């Protein structure tokens, strides 16, 4: 059983702390940009649940975000002011460790169901008082849920006070289990995702502590219930990227949707491209400076059609690094070739490239440009490609096509500059005011101002 397969674009930054190799084997592919999917996450969690303690403690907070850890976690050296002192101390003492820079959000949103299925135990909602009365047995599995609230700054308590109170509860619960010498696995997560996500974990005494925080995206309908066992619709399924291999994976290509049109007749090639074992990659090639991914479909629009993604990597002395560029996209059909310029698909060669839309349609950004009118149209939604420095079958950190300055940022800058101009002009007028240097004296003659013509 896996943790689910719904495509969620929110990812969790993960840090697991430990000093033991008993629970997790060393991970070789946790490089920057690697995204841990559901199946891979389950392989990381299985050892802790199968070889570790059978008592699992899950702390559920209403909302939590990476900003909470940044603002109140003492990450800038002010450890004495941290609102997570007990959690940080617990992580520092953890003997098991694992670092996962990014985990798919949906895999974490089904954590409750996953734990229930793995342990074969129904979740039991408890508080600190109830926990002291329970007699936990190391031989029988138990899944204990402890609710932790979250209050916004507009409420009766400030977020720091609420988070500090939650941290105290965590510390008291872990101290209680430690005093009773009960082996356990403890996890901290949020019921609803806030803005950003993080996951910190480690083993405490006999157990593992994990802090799971999700990004601000809509929750799966029905909460954390048994969504794991539901059948997902095709549009939301995670499909693996296309991988061209010779002696090792060389080119990776992925898109949420891959659609093409010939004479305004559209075809969806997503299901024919991703997750297909016999995908025709004949004609693909790779070396250190040139890569070509060739995808052939037959029949398509009544003929054999081949799509060729051609990329090149060059060294630029100005930046002292290699950059790749997708030089063109070719569509071969019936002896004719349609060329699209895709030079805007570029980035450092150690990165992959990602863009929400790579399309020949103007309303989708028009990144596919042709010099002559073409009967072909193409749209790639959530497009990602990497042809150099590929490690395994996971994309490296993505260089995104989104510009740094959004329309909102430009509006803010222009408004600020306009207000600054008004302030500067007003200040200049105030500084230009001059006071009178002569005044009337009622005992002397009246001041006469001679008009100069």
GROMACS .gro file of C-alpha atoms in nm:
model
  453
    1UNK     CA    1   0.000   0.000   0.000
    2UNK     CA    2   0.127   0.346  -0.088
    3UNK     CA    3   0.043   0.687   0.047
    4UNK     CA    4  -0.177   0.787  -0.242
    5UNK     CA    5  -0.125   0.931  -0.588
    6UNK     CA    6  -0.301   1.262  -0.622
    7UNK     CA    7  -0.101   1.532  -0.801
    8UNK     CA    8  -0.042   1.822  -0.570
    9UNK     CA    9   0.206   2.090  -0.665
   10UNK     CA   10   0.276   2.175  -0.300
   11UNK     CA   11   0.596   2.027  -0.166
   12UNK     CA   12   0.726   1.981   0.185
   13UNK     CA   13   1.080   2.068   0.287
   14UNK     CA   14   1.192   1.787   0.517
   15UNK     CA   15   1.469   1.757   0.777
   16UNK     CA   16   1.492   1.439   0.986
   17UNK     CA   17   1.748   1.423   1.266
   18UNK     CA   18   1.908   1.107   1.408
   19UNK     CA   19   2.230   0.942   1.520
   20UNK     CA   20   2.133   0.584   1.433
   21UNK     CA   21   2.114   0.384   1.110
   22UNK     CA   22   1.864   0.139   1.256
   23UNK     CA   23   1.551   0.299   1.110
   24UNK     CA   24   1.654   0.448   0.775
   25UNK     CA   25   1.916   0.357   0.521
   26UNK     CA   26   2.130   0.640   0.378
   27UNK     CA   27   1.949   0.827   0.100
   28UNK     CA   28   2.149   0.890  -0.215
   29UNK     CA   29   1.910   1.113  -0.412
   30UNK     CA   30   1.804   1.384  -0.167
   31UNK     CA   31   1.972   1.652  -0.376
   32UNK     CA   32   1.826   2.000  -0.412
   33UNK     CA   33   1.511   1.994  -0.620
   34UNK     CA   34   1.439   1.624  -0.564
   35UNK     CA   35   1.068   1.572  -0.490
   36UNK     CA   36   0.979   1.273  -0.274
   37UNK     CA   37   0.660   1.118  -0.405
   38UNK     CA   38   0.411   0.895  -0.225
   39UNK     CA   39   0.571   0.558  -0.300
   40UNK     CA   40   0.918   0.679  -0.204
   41UNK     CA   41   0.793   0.840   0.118
   42UNK     CA   42   0.628   0.512   0.218
   43UNK     CA   43   0.964   0.334   0.176
   44UNK     CA   44   1.117   0.586   0.417
   45UNK     CA   45   0.838   0.552   0.674
   46UNK     CA   46   0.800   0.174   0.659
   47UNK     CA   47   1.125   0.093   0.846
   48UNK     CA   48   1.026   0.318   1.137
   49UNK     CA   49   0.681   0.155   1.158
   50UNK     CA   50   0.793  -0.204   1.102
   51UNK     CA   51   1.120  -0.205   1.296
   52UNK     CA   52   1.048   0.079   1.536
   53UNK     CA   53   0.800   0.108   1.825
   54UNK     CA   54   0.437   0.015   1.772
   55UNK     CA   55   0.307   0.307   1.979
   56UNK     CA   56   0.255   0.601   1.741
   57UNK     CA   57   0.176   0.947   1.875
   58UNK     CA   58   0.039   1.198   1.622
   59UNK     CA   59   0.014   1.564   1.724
   60UNK     CA   60  -0.244   1.741   1.507
   61UNK     CA   61  -0.236   2.121   1.494
   62UNK     CA   62  -0.507   2.315   1.309
   63UNK     CA   63  -0.264   2.523   1.097
   64UNK     CA   64   0.110   2.557   1.074
   65UNK     CA   65   0.350   2.716   0.825
   66UNK     CA   66   0.720   2.761   0.768
   67UNK     CA   67   0.675   3.127   0.867
   68UNK     CA   68   0.589   3.010   1.219
   69UNK     CA   69   0.926   2.835   1.248
   70UNK     CA   70   1.106   3.130   1.089
   71UNK     CA   71   0.939   3.398   1.301
   72UNK     CA   72   0.912   3.214   1.631
   73UNK     CA   73   1.161   2.927   1.609
   74UNK     CA   74   1.478   3.117   1.693
   75UNK     CA   75   1.635   3.042   1.356
   76UNK     CA   76   1.833   3.366   1.356
   77UNK     CA   77   2.032   3.286   1.669
   78UNK     CA   78   1.776   3.394   1.931
   79UNK     CA   79   1.725   3.040   2.061
   80UNK     CA   80   1.619   3.170   2.400
   81UNK     CA   81   1.311   3.328   2.237
   82UNK     CA   82   1.211   3.017   2.041
   83UNK     CA   83   0.849   2.907   2.067
   84UNK     CA   84   0.958   2.550   1.984
   85UNK     CA   85   1.222   2.492   2.250
   86UNK     CA   86   1.088   2.150   2.353
   87UNK     CA   87   1.054   2.035   1.993
   88UNK     CA   88   1.402   2.162   1.904
   89UNK     CA   89   1.551   1.992   2.209
   90UNK     CA   90   1.375   1.668   2.118
   91UNK     CA   91   1.509   1.685   1.762
   92UNK     CA   92   1.861   1.753   1.889
   93UNK     CA   93   1.847   1.432   2.093
   94UNK     CA   94   1.709   1.223   1.807
   95UNK     CA   95   1.932   0.924   1.722
   96UNK     CA   96   1.783   0.862   1.374
   97UNK     CA   97   1.806   1.103   1.083
   98UNK     CA   98   1.692   1.156   0.728
   99UNK     CA   99   1.688   1.469   0.509
  100UNK     CA  100   1.418   1.507   0.243
  101UNK     CA  101   1.426   1.856   0.084
  102UNK     CA  102   1.080   1.828  -0.077
  103UNK     CA  103   0.788   1.590  -0.023
  104UNK     CA  104   0.467   1.592  -0.225
  105UNK     CA  105   0.186   1.740  -0.012
  106UNK     CA  106  -0.076   1.477  -0.089
  107UNK     CA  107   0.150   1.202   0.043
  108UNK     CA  108   0.154   1.380   0.380
  109UNK     CA  109  -0.216   1.468   0.380
  110UNK     CA  110  -0.295   1.094   0.389
  111UNK     CA  111  -0.057   1.027   0.678
  112UNK     CA  112  -0.334   0.943   0.927
  113UNK     CA  113  -0.487   0.681   0.699
  114UNK     CA  114  -0.144   0.543   0.618
  115UNK     CA  115  -0.053   0.500   0.985
  116UNK     CA  116  -0.389   0.339   1.060
  117UNK     CA  117  -0.348   0.087   0.778
  118UNK     CA  118   0.014   0.005   0.868
  119UNK     CA  119  -0.051  -0.036   1.240
  120UNK     CA  120  -0.388  -0.205   1.209
  121UNK     CA  121  -0.517   0.015   1.493
  122UNK     CA  122  -0.795   0.272   1.502
  123UNK     CA  123  -0.693   0.625   1.604
  124UNK     CA  124  -0.768   0.719   1.965
  125UNK     CA  125  -0.811   1.087   2.052
  126UNK     CA  126  -0.641   1.164   2.383
  127UNK     CA  127  -0.521   1.458   2.590
  128UNK     CA  128  -0.242   1.485   2.848
  129UNK     CA  129  -0.463   1.372   3.136
  130UNK     CA  130  -0.598   1.073   2.943
  131UNK     CA  131  -0.249   0.975   2.834
  132UNK     CA  132  -0.134   0.944   3.196
  133UNK     CA  133  -0.416   0.700   3.265
  134UNK     CA  134  -0.344   0.481   2.963
  135UNK     CA  135  -0.137   0.169   3.004
  136UNK     CA  136   0.052   0.137   2.678
  137UNK     CA  137   0.195  -0.200   2.590
  138UNK     CA  138   0.494  -0.227   2.358
  139UNK     CA  139   0.356  -0.553   2.214
  140UNK     CA  140   0.025  -0.403   2.093
  141UNK     CA  141   0.009  -0.119   1.836
  142UNK     CA  142  -0.160   0.208   1.932
  143UNK     CA  143  -0.231   0.523   1.731
  144UNK     CA  144  -0.287   0.820   1.963
  145UNK     CA  145  -0.406   1.158   1.830
  146UNK     CA  146  -0.352   1.480   2.027
  147UNK     CA  147  -0.516   1.798   1.897
  148UNK     CA  148  -0.318   2.122   1.914
  149UNK     CA  149  -0.497   2.453   1.835
  150UNK     CA  150  -0.379   2.741   1.621
  151UNK     CA  151  -0.497   3.098   1.683
  152UNK     CA  152  -0.438   3.386   1.440
  153UNK     CA  153  -0.307   3.720   1.566
  154UNK     CA  154  -0.661   3.859   1.545
  155UNK     CA  155  -0.775   3.618   1.815
  156UNK     CA  156  -0.750   3.636   2.189
  157UNK     CA  157  -0.392   3.510   2.195
  158UNK     CA  158  -0.090   3.598   1.984
  159UNK     CA  159   0.047   3.320   1.757
  160UNK     CA  160   0.371   3.303   1.961
  161UNK     CA  161   0.177   3.233   2.281
  162UNK     CA  162  -0.032   2.963   2.114
  163UNK     CA  163   0.272   2.796   1.955
  164UNK     CA  164   0.459   2.813   2.285
  165UNK     CA  165   0.163   2.651   2.459
  166UNK     CA  166   0.152   2.376   2.198
  167UNK     CA  167   0.523   2.320   2.240
  168UNK     CA  168   0.474   2.285   2.615
  169UNK     CA  169   0.208   2.019   2.553
  170UNK     CA  170   0.446   1.833   2.324
  171UNK     CA  171   0.721   1.852   2.584
  172UNK     CA  172   0.494   1.725   2.863
  173UNK     CA  173   0.363   1.435   2.655
  174UNK     CA  174   0.712   1.325   2.551
  175UNK     CA  175   0.835   1.359   2.910
  176UNK     CA  176   0.543   1.144   3.033
  177UNK     CA  177   0.623   0.867   2.786
  178UNK     CA  178   0.991   0.889   2.869
  179UNK     CA  179   0.928   0.868   3.243
  180UNK     CA  180   0.715   0.557   3.192
  181UNK     CA  181   0.983   0.408   2.964
  182UNK     CA  182   0.731   0.360   2.683
  183UNK     CA  183   0.878   0.316   2.333
  184UNK     CA  184   0.699   0.533   2.082
  185UNK     CA  185   0.699   0.702   1.744
  186UNK     CA  186   0.581   1.064   1.759
  187UNK     CA  187   0.474   1.292   1.475
  188UNK     CA  188   0.371   1.658   1.458
  189UNK     CA  189   0.159   1.775   1.165
  190UNK     CA  190  -0.116   2.019   1.070
  191UNK     CA  191  -0.475   1.918   1.000
  192UNK     CA  192  -0.508   2.197   0.743
  193UNK     CA  193  -0.217   2.329   0.539
  194UNK     CA  194  -0.110   2.686   0.596
  195UNK     CA  195   0.121   2.869   0.353
  196UNK     CA  196   0.446   2.681   0.330
  197UNK     CA  197   0.551   2.346   0.451
  198UNK     CA  198   0.832   2.186   0.645
  199UNK     CA  199   0.899   1.850   0.800
  200UNK     CA  200   1.141   1.801   1.087
  201UNK     CA  201   1.185   1.462   1.239
  202UNK     CA  202   1.400   1.241   1.452
  203UNK     CA  203   1.388   0.964   1.705
  204UNK     CA  204   1.343   1.050   2.070
  205UNK     CA  205   1.461   0.782   2.309
  206UNK     CA  206   1.292   0.484   2.153
  207UNK     CA  207   1.090   0.677   1.893
  208UNK     CA  208   1.083   0.914   1.602
  209UNK     CA  209   0.953   1.272   1.597
  210UNK     CA  210   0.834   1.425   1.273
  211UNK     CA  211   0.703   1.773   1.210
  212UNK     CA  212   0.486   1.783   0.902
  213UNK     CA  213   0.353   2.117   0.777
  214UNK     CA  214   0.168   2.157   0.446
  215UNK     CA  215   0.135   2.446   0.204
  216UNK     CA  216  -0.176   2.661   0.167
  217UNK     CA  217  -0.378   2.455  -0.080
  218UNK     CA  218  -0.733   2.322  -0.055
  219UNK     CA  219  -0.770   2.012   0.158
  220UNK     CA  220  -0.873   1.687   0.001
  221UNK     CA  221  -1.249   1.652   0.024
  222UNK     CA  222  -1.345   1.467   0.336
  223UNK     CA  223  -1.032   1.559   0.533
  224UNK     CA  224  -0.776   1.297   0.624
  225UNK     CA  225  -1.024   1.005   0.613
  226UNK     CA  226  -0.984   0.711   0.379
  227UNK     CA  227  -0.891   0.915   0.072
  228UNK     CA  228  -0.592   0.682   0.037
  229UNK     CA  229  -0.818   0.399  -0.078
  230UNK     CA  230  -1.027   0.608  -0.318
  231UNK     CA  231  -0.979   0.581  -0.692
  232UNK     CA  232  -0.840   0.908  -0.831
  233UNK     CA  233  -0.957   1.058  -1.156
  234UNK     CA  234  -0.714   1.047  -1.445
  235UNK     CA  235  -0.658   1.423  -1.452
  236UNK     CA  236  -0.523   1.423  -1.097
  237UNK     CA  237  -0.303   1.115  -1.118
  238UNK     CA  238   0.071   1.144  -1.076
  239UNK     CA  239   0.244   0.995  -1.376
  240UNK     CA  240   0.620   0.937  -1.392
  241UNK     CA  241   0.832   1.148  -1.628
  242UNK     CA  242   0.950   1.023  -1.964
  243UNK     CA  243   1.309   0.907  -1.919
  244UNK     CA  244   1.556   0.846  -2.199
  245UNK     CA  245   1.836   0.611  -2.089
  246UNK     CA  246   2.150   0.479  -2.248
  247UNK     CA  247   2.377   0.360  -1.968
  248UNK     CA  248   2.190   0.580  -1.720
  249UNK     CA  249   1.897   0.825  -1.723
  250UNK     CA  250   1.995   1.117  -1.950
  251UNK     CA  251   1.680   1.315  -2.040
  252UNK     CA  252   1.370   1.369  -1.827
  253UNK     CA  253   1.048   1.518  -1.961
  254UNK     CA  254   0.718   1.572  -1.777
  255UNK     CA  255   0.392   1.763  -1.822
  256UNK     CA  256   0.060   1.757  -1.645
  257UNK     CA  257  -0.108   1.775  -1.984
  258UNK     CA  258   0.041   1.725  -2.332
  259UNK     CA  259  -0.196   1.827  -2.613
  260UNK     CA  260  -0.137   1.888  -2.985
  261UNK     CA  261  -0.358   2.002  -3.269
  262UNK     CA  262  -0.342   1.959  -3.644
  263UNK     CA  263  -0.577   2.174  -3.850
  264UNK     CA  264  -0.751   2.278  -3.526
  265UNK     CA  265  -0.824   1.916  -3.429
  266UNK     CA  266  -0.687   1.863  -3.078
  267UNK     CA  267  -0.553   1.536  -2.933
  268UNK     CA  268  -0.453   1.470  -2.572
  269UNK     CA  269  -0.128   1.272  -2.569
  270UNK     CA  270  -0.082   1.267  -2.192
  271UNK     CA  271  -0.197   0.908  -2.138
  272UNK     CA  272  -0.003   0.795  -2.448
  273UNK     CA  273   0.322   0.952  -2.323
  274UNK     CA  274   0.367   0.923  -1.947
  275UNK     CA  275   0.374   0.591  -1.765
  276UNK     CA  276   0.384   0.402  -2.096
  277UNK     CA  277   0.640   0.120  -2.101
  278UNK     CA  278   0.659   0.084  -2.478
  279UNK     CA  279   0.681   0.454  -2.562
  280UNK     CA  280   0.872   0.491  -2.890
  281UNK     CA  281   1.189   0.694  -2.818
  282UNK     CA  282   1.367   0.591  -3.139
  283UNK     CA  283   1.594   0.869  -3.262
  284UNK     CA  284   1.671   1.009  -2.918
  285UNK     CA  285   2.036   1.084  -2.846
  286UNK     CA  286   2.254   1.244  -2.579
  287UNK     CA  287   2.604   1.368  -2.508
  288UNK     CA  288   2.755   1.628  -2.276
  289UNK     CA  289   2.668   1.920  -2.504
  290UNK     CA  290   2.371   1.800  -2.713
  291UNK     CA  291   2.048   1.618  -2.633
  292UNK     CA  292   1.749   1.522  -2.843
  293UNK     CA  293   1.434   1.358  -2.710
  294UNK     CA  294   1.231   1.199  -2.988
  295UNK     CA  295   0.872   1.088  -2.925
  296UNK     CA  296   0.696   0.894  -3.202
  297UNK     CA  297   0.323   0.823  -3.217
  298UNK     CA  298   0.138   0.612  -3.470
  299UNK     CA  299  -0.119   0.655  -3.586
  300UNK     CA  300  -0.182   1.019  -3.498
  301UNK     CA  301  -0.404   1.228  -3.724
  302UNK     CA  302  -0.386   0.937  -3.970
  303UNK     CA  303  -0.004   0.935  -3.993
  304UNK     CA  304   0.316   0.869  -3.800
  305UNK     CA  305   0.413   1.183  -3.608
  306UNK     CA  306   0.744   1.245  -3.430
  307UNK     CA  307   0.811   1.524  -3.182
  308UNK     CA  308   1.176   1.616  -3.129
  309UNK     CA  309   1.290   1.830  -2.835
  310UNK     CA  310   1.641   1.952  -2.920
  311UNK     CA  311   1.858   2.101  -2.644
  312UNK     CA  312   2.218   2.220  -2.626
  313UNK     CA  313   2.451   2.300  -2.337
  314UNK     CA  314   2.725   2.563  -2.371
  315UNK     CA  315   2.981   2.722  -2.144
  316UNK     CA  316   2.949   3.099  -2.099
  317UNK     CA  317   3.267   3.269  -1.968
  318UNK     CA  318   3.072   3.570  -1.837
  319UNK     CA  319   2.885   3.358  -1.582
  320UNK     CA  320   3.160   3.092  -1.564
  321UNK     CA  321   2.907   2.812  -1.590
  322UNK     CA  322   2.722   2.592  -1.840
  323UNK     CA  323   2.375   2.693  -1.955
  324UNK     CA  324   2.131   2.486  -2.158
  325UNK     CA  325   1.882   2.609  -2.418
  326UNK     CA  326   1.607   2.428  -2.601
  327UNK     CA  327   1.704   2.535  -2.950
  328UNK     CA  328   1.390   2.415  -3.126
  329UNK     CA  329   1.098   2.177  -3.126
  330UNK     CA  330   1.037   1.984  -3.445
  331UNK     CA  331   0.720   1.802  -3.554
  332UNK     CA  332   0.780   1.548  -3.831
  333UNK     CA  333   0.480   1.416  -4.023
  334UNK     CA  334   0.424   1.292  -4.380
  335UNK     CA  335   0.771   1.400  -4.485
  336UNK     CA  336   0.722   1.761  -4.368
  337UNK     CA  337   0.876   1.932  -4.067
  338UNK     CA  338   0.726   2.209  -3.854
  339UNK     CA  339   0.985   2.410  -3.658
  340UNK     CA  340   0.912   2.597  -3.335
  341UNK     CA  341   1.162   2.829  -3.170
  342UNK     CA  342   1.178   2.760  -2.794
  343UNK     CA  343   1.484   2.966  -2.700
  344UNK     CA  344   1.309   3.099  -2.388
  345UNK     CA  345   1.339   2.750  -2.239
  346UNK     CA  346   1.681   2.801  -2.085
  347UNK     CA  347   1.864   2.783  -1.753
  348UNK     CA  348   2.181   2.662  -1.579
  349UNK     CA  349   2.273   2.312  -1.693
  350UNK     CA  350   2.270   2.180  -1.337
  351UNK     CA  351   1.899   2.271  -1.311
  352UNK     CA  352   1.585   2.154  -1.482
  353UNK     CA  353   1.342   2.396  -1.648
  354UNK     CA  354   0.981   2.440  -1.543
  355UNK     CA  355   0.701   2.654  -1.681
  356UNK     CA  356   0.329   2.652  -1.619
  357UNK     CA  357   0.257   2.670  -1.993
  358UNK     CA  358   0.476   2.609  -2.296
  359UNK     CA  359   0.237   2.667  -2.582
  360UNK     CA  360   0.198   2.803  -2.933
  361UNK     CA  361  -0.122   2.978  -2.823
  362UNK     CA  362  -0.094   3.349  -2.744
  363UNK     CA  363  -0.328   3.320  -2.444
  364UNK     CA  364  -0.094   3.059  -2.295
  365UNK     CA  365   0.224   3.269  -2.321
  366UNK     CA  366   0.323   3.182  -2.678
  367UNK     CA  367   0.665   3.035  -2.587
  368UNK     CA  368   0.649   2.815  -2.899
  369UNK     CA  369   0.722   3.053  -3.185
  370UNK     CA  370   0.719   2.966  -3.555
  371UNK     CA  371   0.850   3.188  -3.834
  372UNK     CA  372   0.592   3.068  -4.085
  373UNK     CA  373   0.223   2.987  -4.039
  374UNK     CA  374   0.182   2.627  -3.924
  375UNK     CA  375  -0.105   2.382  -3.919
  376UNK     CA  376   0.030   2.246  -3.590
  377UNK     CA  377  -0.047   2.378  -3.241
  378UNK     CA  378   0.084   2.249  -2.911
  379UNK     CA  379   0.025   2.312  -2.541
  380UNK     CA  380   0.224   2.165  -2.254
  381UNK     CA  381   0.077   2.239  -1.911
  382UNK     CA  382   0.310   2.229  -1.607
  383UNK     CA  383   0.600   2.153  -1.837
  384UNK     CA  384   0.938   2.037  -1.696
  385UNK     CA  385   1.245   1.909  -1.875
  386UNK     CA  386   1.607   1.829  -1.792
  387UNK     CA  387   1.867   1.700  -2.035
  388UNK     CA  388   2.197   1.752  -1.851
  389UNK     CA  389   2.333   1.655  -1.509
  390UNK     CA  390   2.044   1.415  -1.449
  391UNK     CA  391   2.081   1.208  -1.131
  392UNK     CA  392   1.849   0.909  -1.116
  393UNK     CA  393   1.496   0.962  -1.243
  394UNK     CA  394   1.421   1.276  -1.040
  395UNK     CA  395   1.441   1.636  -1.160
  396UNK     CA  396   1.695   1.872  -1.012
  397UNK     CA  397   1.602   2.214  -0.877
  398UNK     CA  398   1.385   2.390  -1.136
  399UNK     CA  399   1.464   2.720  -1.306
  400UNK     CA  400   1.115   2.862  -1.353
  401UNK     CA  401   0.996   3.075  -1.644
  402UNK     CA  402   0.795   3.303  -1.415
  403UNK     CA  403   0.943   3.652  -1.402
  404UNK     CA  404   1.050   3.806  -1.073
  405UNK     CA  405   0.843   4.123  -1.119
  406UNK     CA  406   0.473   4.040  -1.129
  407UNK     CA  407   0.207   4.300  -1.225
  408UNK     CA  408   0.131   4.350  -0.857
  409UNK     CA  409   0.496   4.423  -0.780
  410UNK     CA  410   0.515   4.673  -1.067
  411UNK     CA  411   0.198   4.848  -0.946
  412UNK     CA  412   0.341   4.868  -0.596
  413UNK     CA  413   0.671   5.007  -0.722
  414UNK     CA  414   0.504   5.269  -0.942
  415UNK     CA  415   0.272   5.376  -0.659
  416UNK     CA  416   0.566   5.402  -0.422
  417UNK     CA  417   0.767   5.609  -0.671
  418UNK     CA  418   0.470   5.841  -0.729
  419UNK     CA  419   0.421   5.894  -0.354
  420UNK     CA  420   0.795   5.948  -0.314
  421UNK     CA  421   0.784   6.217  -0.584
  422UNK     CA  422   0.498   6.395  -0.407
  423UNK     CA  423   0.686   6.376  -0.076
  424UNK     CA  424   1.007   6.509  -0.235
  425UNK     CA  425   0.824   6.795  -0.406
  426UNK     CA  426   0.645   6.892  -0.083
  427UNK     CA  427   0.969   6.877   0.114
  428UNK     CA  428   1.140   7.095  -0.147
  429UNK     CA  429   0.858   7.353  -0.123
  430UNK     CA  430   0.882   7.359   0.257
  431UNK     CA  431   1.259   7.409   0.247
  432UNK     CA  432   1.214   7.694  -0.004
  433UNK     CA  433   1.007   7.904   0.240
  434UNK     CA  434   1.191   8.218   0.367
  435UNK     CA  435   1.108   8.418   0.677
  436UNK     CA  436   1.088   8.802   0.683
  437UNK     CA  437   1.409   8.981   0.776
  438UNK     CA  438   1.244   9.324   0.843
  439UNK     CA  439   0.956   9.402   1.079
  440UNK     CA  440   0.744   9.713   1.166
  441UNK     CA  441   0.839   9.911   1.475
  442UNK     CA  442   0.540  10.106   1.615
  443UNK     CA  443   0.780  10.358   1.768
  444UNK     CA  444   0.966  10.425   1.444
  445UNK     CA  445   0.873  10.519   1.090
  446UNK     CA  446   0.659  10.284   0.888
  447UNK     CA  447   0.840  10.048   0.656
  448UNK     CA  448   0.791  10.161   0.299
  449UNK     CA  449   0.838   9.910   0.021
  450UNK     CA  450   0.934  10.085  -0.299
  451UNK     CA  451   0.785   9.934  -0.607
  452UNK     CA  452   1.043   9.871  -0.870
  453UNK     CA  453   0.910   9.910  -1.220
   0.00000   0.00000   0.00000
